[in-house]
Short mmCIF file of C-alpha atoms in Angstrom, two decimals:
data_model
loop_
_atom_site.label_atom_id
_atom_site.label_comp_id
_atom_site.label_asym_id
_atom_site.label_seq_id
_atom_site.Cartn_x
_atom_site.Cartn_y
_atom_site.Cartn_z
CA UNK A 30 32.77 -20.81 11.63
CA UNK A 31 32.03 -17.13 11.22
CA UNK A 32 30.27 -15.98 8.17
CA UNK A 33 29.91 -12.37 6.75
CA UNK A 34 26.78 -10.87 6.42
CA UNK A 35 26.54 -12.08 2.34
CA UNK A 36 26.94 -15.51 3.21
CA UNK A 37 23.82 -15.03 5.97
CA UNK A 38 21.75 -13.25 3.79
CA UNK A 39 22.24 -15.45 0.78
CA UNK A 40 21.50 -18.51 3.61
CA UNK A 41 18.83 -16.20 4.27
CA UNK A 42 17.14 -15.96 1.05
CA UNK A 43 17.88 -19.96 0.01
CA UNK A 44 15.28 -20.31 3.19
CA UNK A 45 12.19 -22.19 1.37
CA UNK A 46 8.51 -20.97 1.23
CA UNK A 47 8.93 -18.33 3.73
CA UNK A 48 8.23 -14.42 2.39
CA UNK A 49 10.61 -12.08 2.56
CA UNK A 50 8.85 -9.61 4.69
CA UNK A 51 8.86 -12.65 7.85
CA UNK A 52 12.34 -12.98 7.34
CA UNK A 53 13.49 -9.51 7.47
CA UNK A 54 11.02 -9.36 10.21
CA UNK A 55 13.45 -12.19 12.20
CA UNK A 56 16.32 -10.17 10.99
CA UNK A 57 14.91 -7.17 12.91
CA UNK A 58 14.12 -8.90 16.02
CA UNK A 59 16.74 -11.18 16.14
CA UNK A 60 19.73 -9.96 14.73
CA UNK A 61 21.07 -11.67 11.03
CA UNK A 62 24.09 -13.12 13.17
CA UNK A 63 21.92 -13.99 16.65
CA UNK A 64 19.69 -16.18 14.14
CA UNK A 65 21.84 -18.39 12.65
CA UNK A 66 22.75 -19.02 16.42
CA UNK A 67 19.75 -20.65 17.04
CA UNK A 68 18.87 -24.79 16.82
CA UNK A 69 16.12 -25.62 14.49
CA UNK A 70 13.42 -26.19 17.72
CA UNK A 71 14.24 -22.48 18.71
CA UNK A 72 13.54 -21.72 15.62
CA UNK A 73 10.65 -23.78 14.88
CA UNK A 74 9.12 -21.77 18.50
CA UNK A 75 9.01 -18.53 16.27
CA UNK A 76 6.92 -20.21 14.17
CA UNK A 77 9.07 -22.01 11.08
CA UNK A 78 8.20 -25.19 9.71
CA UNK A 79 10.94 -28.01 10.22
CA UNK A 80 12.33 -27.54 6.64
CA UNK A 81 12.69 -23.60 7.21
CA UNK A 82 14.55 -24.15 10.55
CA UNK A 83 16.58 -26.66 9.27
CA UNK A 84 17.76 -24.62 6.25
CA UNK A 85 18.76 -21.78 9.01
CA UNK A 86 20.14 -23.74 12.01
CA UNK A 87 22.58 -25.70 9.14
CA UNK A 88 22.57 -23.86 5.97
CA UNK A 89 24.12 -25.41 2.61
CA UNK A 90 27.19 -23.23 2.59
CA UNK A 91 28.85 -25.28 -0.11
CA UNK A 92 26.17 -24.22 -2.36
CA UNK A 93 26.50 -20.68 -1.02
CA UNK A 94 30.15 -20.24 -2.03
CA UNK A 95 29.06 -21.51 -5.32
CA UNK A 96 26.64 -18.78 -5.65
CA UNK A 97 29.21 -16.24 -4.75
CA UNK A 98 31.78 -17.27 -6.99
CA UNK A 99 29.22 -16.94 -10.42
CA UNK A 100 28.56 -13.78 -9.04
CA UNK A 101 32.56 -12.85 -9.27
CA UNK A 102 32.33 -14.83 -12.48
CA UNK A 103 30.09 -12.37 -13.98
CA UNK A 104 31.87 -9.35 -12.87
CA UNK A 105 28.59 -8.44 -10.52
CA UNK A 106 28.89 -7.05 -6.78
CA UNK A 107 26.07 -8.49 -4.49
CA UNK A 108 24.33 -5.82 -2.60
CA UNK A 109 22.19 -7.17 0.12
CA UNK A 110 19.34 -5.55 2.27
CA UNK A 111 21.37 -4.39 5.20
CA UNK A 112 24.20 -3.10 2.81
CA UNK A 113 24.63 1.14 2.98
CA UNK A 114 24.04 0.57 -1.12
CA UNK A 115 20.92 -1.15 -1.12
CA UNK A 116 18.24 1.37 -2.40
CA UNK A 117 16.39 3.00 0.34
CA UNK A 118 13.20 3.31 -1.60
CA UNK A 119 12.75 -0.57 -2.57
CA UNK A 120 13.07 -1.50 1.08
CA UNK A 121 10.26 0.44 1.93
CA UNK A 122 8.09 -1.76 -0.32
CA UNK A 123 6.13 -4.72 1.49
CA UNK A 124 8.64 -7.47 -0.11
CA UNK A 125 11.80 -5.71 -1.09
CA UNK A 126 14.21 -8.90 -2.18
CA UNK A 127 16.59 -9.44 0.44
CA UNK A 128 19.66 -9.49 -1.77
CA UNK A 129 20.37 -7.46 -5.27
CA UNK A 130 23.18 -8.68 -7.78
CA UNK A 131 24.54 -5.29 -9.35
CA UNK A 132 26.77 -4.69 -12.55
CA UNK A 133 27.80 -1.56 -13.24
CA UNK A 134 27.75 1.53 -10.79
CA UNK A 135 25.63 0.43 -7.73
CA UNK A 136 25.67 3.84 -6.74
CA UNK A 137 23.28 4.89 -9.03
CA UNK A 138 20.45 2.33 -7.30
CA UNK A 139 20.14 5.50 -5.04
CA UNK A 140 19.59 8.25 -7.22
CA UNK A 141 15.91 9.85 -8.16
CA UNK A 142 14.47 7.17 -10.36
CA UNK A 143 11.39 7.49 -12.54
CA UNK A 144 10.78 3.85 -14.09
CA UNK A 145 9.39 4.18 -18.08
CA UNK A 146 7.65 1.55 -19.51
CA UNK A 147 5.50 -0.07 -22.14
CA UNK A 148 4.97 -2.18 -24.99
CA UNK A 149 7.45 -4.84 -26.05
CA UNK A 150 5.26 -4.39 -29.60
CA UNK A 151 5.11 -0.60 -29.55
CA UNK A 152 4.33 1.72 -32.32
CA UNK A 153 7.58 3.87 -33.85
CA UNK A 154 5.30 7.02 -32.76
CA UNK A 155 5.53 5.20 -29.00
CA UNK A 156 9.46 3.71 -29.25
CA UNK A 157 10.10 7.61 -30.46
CA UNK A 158 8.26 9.10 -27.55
CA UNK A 159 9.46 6.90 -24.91
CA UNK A 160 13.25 7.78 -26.01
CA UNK A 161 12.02 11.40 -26.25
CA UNK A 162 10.88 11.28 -22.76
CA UNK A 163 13.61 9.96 -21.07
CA UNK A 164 15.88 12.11 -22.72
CA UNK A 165 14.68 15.02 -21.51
CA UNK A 166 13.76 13.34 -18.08
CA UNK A 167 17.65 12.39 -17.66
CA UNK A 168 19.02 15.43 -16.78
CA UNK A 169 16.93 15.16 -13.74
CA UNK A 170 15.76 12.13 -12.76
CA UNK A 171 18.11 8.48 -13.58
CA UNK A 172 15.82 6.68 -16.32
CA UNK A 173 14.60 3.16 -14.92
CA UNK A 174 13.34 0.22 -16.87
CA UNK A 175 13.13 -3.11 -17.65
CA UNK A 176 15.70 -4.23 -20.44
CA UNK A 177 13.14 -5.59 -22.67
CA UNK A 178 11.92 -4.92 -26.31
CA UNK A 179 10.19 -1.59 -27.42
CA UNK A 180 9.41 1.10 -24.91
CA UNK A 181 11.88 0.02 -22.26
CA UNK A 182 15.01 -0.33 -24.80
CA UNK A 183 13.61 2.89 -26.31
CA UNK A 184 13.97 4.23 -22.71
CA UNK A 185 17.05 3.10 -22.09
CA UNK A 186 18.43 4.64 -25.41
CA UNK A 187 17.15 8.12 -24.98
CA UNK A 188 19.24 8.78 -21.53
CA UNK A 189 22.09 7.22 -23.31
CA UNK A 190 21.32 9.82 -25.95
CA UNK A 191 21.44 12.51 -23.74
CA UNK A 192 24.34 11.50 -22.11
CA UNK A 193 23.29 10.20 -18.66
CA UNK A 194 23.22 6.73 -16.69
CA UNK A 195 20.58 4.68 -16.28
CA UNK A 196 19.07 1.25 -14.38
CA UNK A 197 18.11 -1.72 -16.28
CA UNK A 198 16.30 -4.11 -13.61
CA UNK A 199 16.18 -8.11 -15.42
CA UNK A 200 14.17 -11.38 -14.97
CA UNK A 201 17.39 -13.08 -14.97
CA UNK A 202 20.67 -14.04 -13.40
CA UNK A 203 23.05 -11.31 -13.49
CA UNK A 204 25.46 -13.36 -16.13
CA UNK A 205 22.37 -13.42 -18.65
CA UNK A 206 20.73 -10.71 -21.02
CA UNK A 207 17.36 -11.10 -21.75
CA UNK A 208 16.43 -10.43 -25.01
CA UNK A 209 19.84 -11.67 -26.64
CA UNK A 210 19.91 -8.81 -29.22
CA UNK A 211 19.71 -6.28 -26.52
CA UNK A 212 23.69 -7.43 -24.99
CA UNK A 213 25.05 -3.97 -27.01
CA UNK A 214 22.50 -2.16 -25.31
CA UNK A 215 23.97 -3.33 -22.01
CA UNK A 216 27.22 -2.90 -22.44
CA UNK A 217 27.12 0.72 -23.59
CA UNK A 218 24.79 1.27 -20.29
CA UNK A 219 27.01 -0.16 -18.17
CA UNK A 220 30.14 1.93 -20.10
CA UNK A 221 27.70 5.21 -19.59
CA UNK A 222 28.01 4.55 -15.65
CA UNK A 223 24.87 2.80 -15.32
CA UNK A 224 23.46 -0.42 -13.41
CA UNK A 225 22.02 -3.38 -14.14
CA UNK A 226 20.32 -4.85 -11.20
CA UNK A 227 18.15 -8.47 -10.65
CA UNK A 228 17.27 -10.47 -7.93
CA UNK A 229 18.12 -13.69 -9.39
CA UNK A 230 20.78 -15.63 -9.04
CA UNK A 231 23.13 -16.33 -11.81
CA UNK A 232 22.43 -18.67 -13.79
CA UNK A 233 18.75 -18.04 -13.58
CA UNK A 234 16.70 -18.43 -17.04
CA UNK A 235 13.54 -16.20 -17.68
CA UNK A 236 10.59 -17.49 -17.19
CA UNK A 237 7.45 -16.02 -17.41
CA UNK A 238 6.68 -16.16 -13.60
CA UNK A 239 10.19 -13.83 -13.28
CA UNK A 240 8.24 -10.24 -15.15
CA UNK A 241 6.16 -9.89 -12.41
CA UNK A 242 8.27 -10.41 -9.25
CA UNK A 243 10.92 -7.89 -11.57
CA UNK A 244 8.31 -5.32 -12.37
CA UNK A 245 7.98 -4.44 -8.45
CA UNK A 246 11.85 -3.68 -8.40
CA UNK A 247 11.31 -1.32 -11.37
CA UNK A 248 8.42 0.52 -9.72
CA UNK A 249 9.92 -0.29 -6.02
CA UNK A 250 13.16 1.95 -7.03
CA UNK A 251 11.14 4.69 -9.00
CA UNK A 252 9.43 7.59 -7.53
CA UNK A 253 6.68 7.02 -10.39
CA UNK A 254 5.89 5.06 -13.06
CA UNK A 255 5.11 6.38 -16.71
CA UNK A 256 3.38 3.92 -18.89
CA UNK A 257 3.87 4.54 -22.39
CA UNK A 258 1.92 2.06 -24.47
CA UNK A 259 0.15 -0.93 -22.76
CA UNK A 260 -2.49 -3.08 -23.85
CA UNK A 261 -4.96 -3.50 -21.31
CA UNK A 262 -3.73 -7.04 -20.10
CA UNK A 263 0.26 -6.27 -20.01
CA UNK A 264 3.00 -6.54 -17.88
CA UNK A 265 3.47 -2.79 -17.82
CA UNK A 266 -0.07 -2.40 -16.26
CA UNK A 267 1.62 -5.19 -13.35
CA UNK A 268 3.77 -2.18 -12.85
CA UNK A 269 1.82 0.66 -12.75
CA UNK A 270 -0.29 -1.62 -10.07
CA UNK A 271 2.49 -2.37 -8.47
CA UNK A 272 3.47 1.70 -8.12
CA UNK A 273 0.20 2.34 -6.72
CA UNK A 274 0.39 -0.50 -4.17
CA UNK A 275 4.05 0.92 -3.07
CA UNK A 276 2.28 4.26 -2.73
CA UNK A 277 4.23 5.64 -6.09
CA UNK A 278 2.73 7.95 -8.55
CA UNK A 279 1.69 6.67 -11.89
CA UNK A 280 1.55 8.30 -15.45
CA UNK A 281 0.00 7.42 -18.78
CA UNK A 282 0.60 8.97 -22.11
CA UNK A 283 -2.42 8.90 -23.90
CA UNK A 284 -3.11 7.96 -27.45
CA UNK A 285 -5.51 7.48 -30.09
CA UNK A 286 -8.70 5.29 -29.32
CA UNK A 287 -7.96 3.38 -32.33
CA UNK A 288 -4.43 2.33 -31.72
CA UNK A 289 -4.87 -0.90 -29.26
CA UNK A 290 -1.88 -0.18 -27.88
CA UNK A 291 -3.22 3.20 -26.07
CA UNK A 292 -5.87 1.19 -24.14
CA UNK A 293 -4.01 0.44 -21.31
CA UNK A 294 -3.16 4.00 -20.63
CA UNK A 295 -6.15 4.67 -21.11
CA UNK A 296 -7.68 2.31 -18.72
CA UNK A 297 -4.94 4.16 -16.13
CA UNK A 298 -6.12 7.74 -16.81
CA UNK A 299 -9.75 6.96 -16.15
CA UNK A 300 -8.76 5.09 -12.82
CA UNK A 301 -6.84 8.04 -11.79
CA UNK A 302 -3.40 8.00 -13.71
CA UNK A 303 -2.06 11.49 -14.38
CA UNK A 304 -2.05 11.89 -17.64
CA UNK A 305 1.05 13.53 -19.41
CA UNK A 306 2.24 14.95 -22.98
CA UNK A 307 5.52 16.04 -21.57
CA UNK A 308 8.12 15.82 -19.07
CA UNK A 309 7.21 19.19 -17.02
CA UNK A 310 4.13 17.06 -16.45
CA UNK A 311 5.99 14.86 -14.31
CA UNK A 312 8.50 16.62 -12.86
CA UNK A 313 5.72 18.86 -11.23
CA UNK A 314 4.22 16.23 -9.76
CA UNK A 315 7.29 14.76 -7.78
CA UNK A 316 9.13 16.06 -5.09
CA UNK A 317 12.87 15.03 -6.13
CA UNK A 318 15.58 15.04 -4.06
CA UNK A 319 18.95 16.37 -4.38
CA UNK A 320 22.21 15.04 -3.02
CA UNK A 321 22.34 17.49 -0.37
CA UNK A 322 18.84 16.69 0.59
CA UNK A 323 17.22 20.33 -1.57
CA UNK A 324 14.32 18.99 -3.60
CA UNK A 325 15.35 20.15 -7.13
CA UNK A 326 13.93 22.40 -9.13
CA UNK A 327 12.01 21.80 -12.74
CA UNK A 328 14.49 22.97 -14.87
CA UNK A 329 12.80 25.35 -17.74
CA UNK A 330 15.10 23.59 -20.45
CA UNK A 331 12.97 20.74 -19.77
CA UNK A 332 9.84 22.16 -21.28
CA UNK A 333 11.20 24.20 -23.70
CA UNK A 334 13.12 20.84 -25.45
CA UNK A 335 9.83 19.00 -25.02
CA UNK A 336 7.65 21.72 -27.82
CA UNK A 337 10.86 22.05 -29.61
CA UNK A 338 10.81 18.16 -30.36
CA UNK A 339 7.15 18.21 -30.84
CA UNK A 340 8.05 21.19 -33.39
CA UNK A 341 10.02 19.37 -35.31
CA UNK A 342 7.77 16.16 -35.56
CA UNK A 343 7.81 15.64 -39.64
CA UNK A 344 3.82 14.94 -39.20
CA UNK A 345 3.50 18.28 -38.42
CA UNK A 346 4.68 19.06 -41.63
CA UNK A 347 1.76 17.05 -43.15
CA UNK A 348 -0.65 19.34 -41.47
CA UNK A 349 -1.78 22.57 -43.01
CA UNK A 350 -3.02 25.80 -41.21
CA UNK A 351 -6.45 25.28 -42.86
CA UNK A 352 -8.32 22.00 -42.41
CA UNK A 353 -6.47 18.79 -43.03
CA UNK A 354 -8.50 15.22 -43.30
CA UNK A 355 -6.41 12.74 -41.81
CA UNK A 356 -6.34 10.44 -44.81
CA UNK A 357 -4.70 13.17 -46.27
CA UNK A 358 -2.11 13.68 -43.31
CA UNK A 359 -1.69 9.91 -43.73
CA UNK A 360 -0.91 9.82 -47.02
CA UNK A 361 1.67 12.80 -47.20
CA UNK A 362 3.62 11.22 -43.90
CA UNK A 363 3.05 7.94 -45.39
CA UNK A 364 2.54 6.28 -41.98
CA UNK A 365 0.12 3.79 -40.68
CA UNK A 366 -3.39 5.07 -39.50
CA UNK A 367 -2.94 4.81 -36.03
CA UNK A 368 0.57 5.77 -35.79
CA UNK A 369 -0.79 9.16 -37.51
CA UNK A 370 -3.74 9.44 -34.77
CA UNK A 371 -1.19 9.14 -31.84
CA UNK A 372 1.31 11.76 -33.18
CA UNK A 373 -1.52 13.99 -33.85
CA UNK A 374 -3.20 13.75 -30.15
CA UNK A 375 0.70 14.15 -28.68
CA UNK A 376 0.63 17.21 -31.03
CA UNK A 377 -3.09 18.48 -30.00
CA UNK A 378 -2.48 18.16 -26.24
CA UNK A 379 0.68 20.88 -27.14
CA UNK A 380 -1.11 22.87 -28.84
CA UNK A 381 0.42 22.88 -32.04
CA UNK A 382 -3.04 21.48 -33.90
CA UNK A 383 -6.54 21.26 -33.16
CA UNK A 384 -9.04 18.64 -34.07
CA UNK A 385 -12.02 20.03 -35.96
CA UNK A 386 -15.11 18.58 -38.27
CA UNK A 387 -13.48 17.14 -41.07
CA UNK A 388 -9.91 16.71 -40.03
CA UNK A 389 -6.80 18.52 -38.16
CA UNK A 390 -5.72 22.37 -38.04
CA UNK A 391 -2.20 23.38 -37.36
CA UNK A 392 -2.17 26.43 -35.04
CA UNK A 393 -0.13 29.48 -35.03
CA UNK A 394 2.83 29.96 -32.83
CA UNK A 395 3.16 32.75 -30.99
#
């Protein structure tokens, strides 16, 4: 009975304890239809245990059809590795997952990506940045994350802002959000034109081995990673080591020593993170692509909406021209300590105050 190349590549990945790099390795020297051809001893001569030859010399393809149909169930299209949509980045990683489930506008899995993340317990200074960031990032580059609390929704909801698409890679089946409160979010990316993409199968729960094997996708689709707030022992810091074992640039915004929440990035800036107050920052550092194959060109709207925001940060209100203590800045913006330290660093690396002896300065504007 002939099979399309979903049903081989779902038979494929059902294939137990065998990584995906060895199987797309067969699949290159073999051909996906030539080795489902083979009897499980020819296949146990390559080197597969009994089980694994078993599972591809007589594959469950009652189970299979299953699979498919949950997929149709939940509205997703399944995009597998030798499909034209599959991203061309992620299978250059060392063990790009060998099929995708898609919902929304697959297309967009093949865009410029630069992945944002952080914090599920992030500051308002860092949810507000984060949102900043990819707003002004969107016009340029398609805003990629990881559907979760804090800085990722907060990414997610500044491209929307602006207008633009973005990618939303889960730790679940396609049929599932993860957090619950976050289905609105989804919907309205998905209405926007964008994707949300998982290697799971529906039906799939998350579970905390899932983040991980996820945070690869994120960074394997990305050109870089930006880490926004990260404690030092965080998933976003998986990430960011999972950029720089992918060969991907990594950024960290920085923030104050006392906020807990900075330390991660911090940890990334001394081991060789770029670090970044804006989104020229980035830009600069990334050769981007065009559709026609022109590397695009840092738009100077881009820098110019970054100091504008930073302009009209209220804390900067709080500030005076002659020296300010911060107690005092914290008790005009009536914000917590630390929240106040970030915003003014994010404000000192622009150049809009300057920390002296006994508190903050704002600066003149030419």
């Amino acid at each position: 009975m002939d099979k399309d190349d979903i049903q081989l590549w779902l038979a494929l990945k059902l294939v137990p304890r065998l990584a995906a790099h060895r199987k797309i390795a067969l699949v290159k020297e073999h051909g996906l239809t030539k080795l489902f051809s083979y009897k499980a001893a020819q296949l146990q001569a390559f080197g597969l245990s009994k089980n694994q030859a078993n599972a591809i010399a007589a594959p469950d393809w009652q189970a299979i059809a299953d699979i498919i149909a949950k997929s149709d169930q939940a509205k997703s299209q399944i995009v597998t590795y030798s499909d034209p949509a599959y991203p061309s980045l992620l299978a250059q990683i060392y063990d790009p997952p060998l099929v995708l489930w898609a919902k929304g506008d697959k297309t967009i899995l093949n865009t410029p990506q630069i992945a944002i993340v952080g914090s599920r317990a992030a500051t308002q200074a860092g949810r507000e940045y984060a949102s900043q960031l990819a707003s002004e990032l969107s016009s340029v580059l398609t805003i990629t994350s990881g559907l979760a609390l804090g800085v990722d929704a907060a990414a997610h909801q500044g491209a929307l802002h602006a207008r633009q698409n973005t990618v939303a890679v889960i730790a679940t089946g396609i049929d599932k959000v993860y957090p619950a409160r976050h289905k609105l979010l989804a919907r309205n990316m998905i209405e926007q034109g964008g994707v949300i993409v998982t290697e799971f199968m529906p039906g799939t729960v998350a579970k905390p081995g899932h983040f991980p094997r996820r945070n690869r996708i994120i960074s394997g689709l990305s050109l870089g990673t930006v880490v926004v707030e990260a404690e030092v022992k965080s998933g976003s810091l998986v990430t960011a080591k999972s950029a720089l074992e992918q060969n991907r640039e990594v950024f960290a915004v920085p923030g104050s020593p006392l906020n807990p929440m900075a330390k991660g990035c911090h940890q990334l800036i001394k081991q060789g993170a770029k670090l970044i107050d804006c989104a020229a920052d980035i830009i600069e550092e990334l050769v981007i692509p065009g559709s026609s194959g022109h590397v695009i060109q840092v738009d100077e709207k881009i820098v110019k909406t970054h100091q504008q925001g930073l302009l009209n940060d209220a804390l900067l209100a709080s500030v005076d021209y002659e020296i300010t203590p911060v107690d005092m800045v914290v008790s005009r913006s009536k914000l917590p300590t630390d929240e106040v330290l970030t915003r003014l660093t994010m404000l000192e690396l622009s150049g809009l105050v300057s920390a002296v002896p006994g508190g903050y300065l704002r600066l003149h504007r030419g």
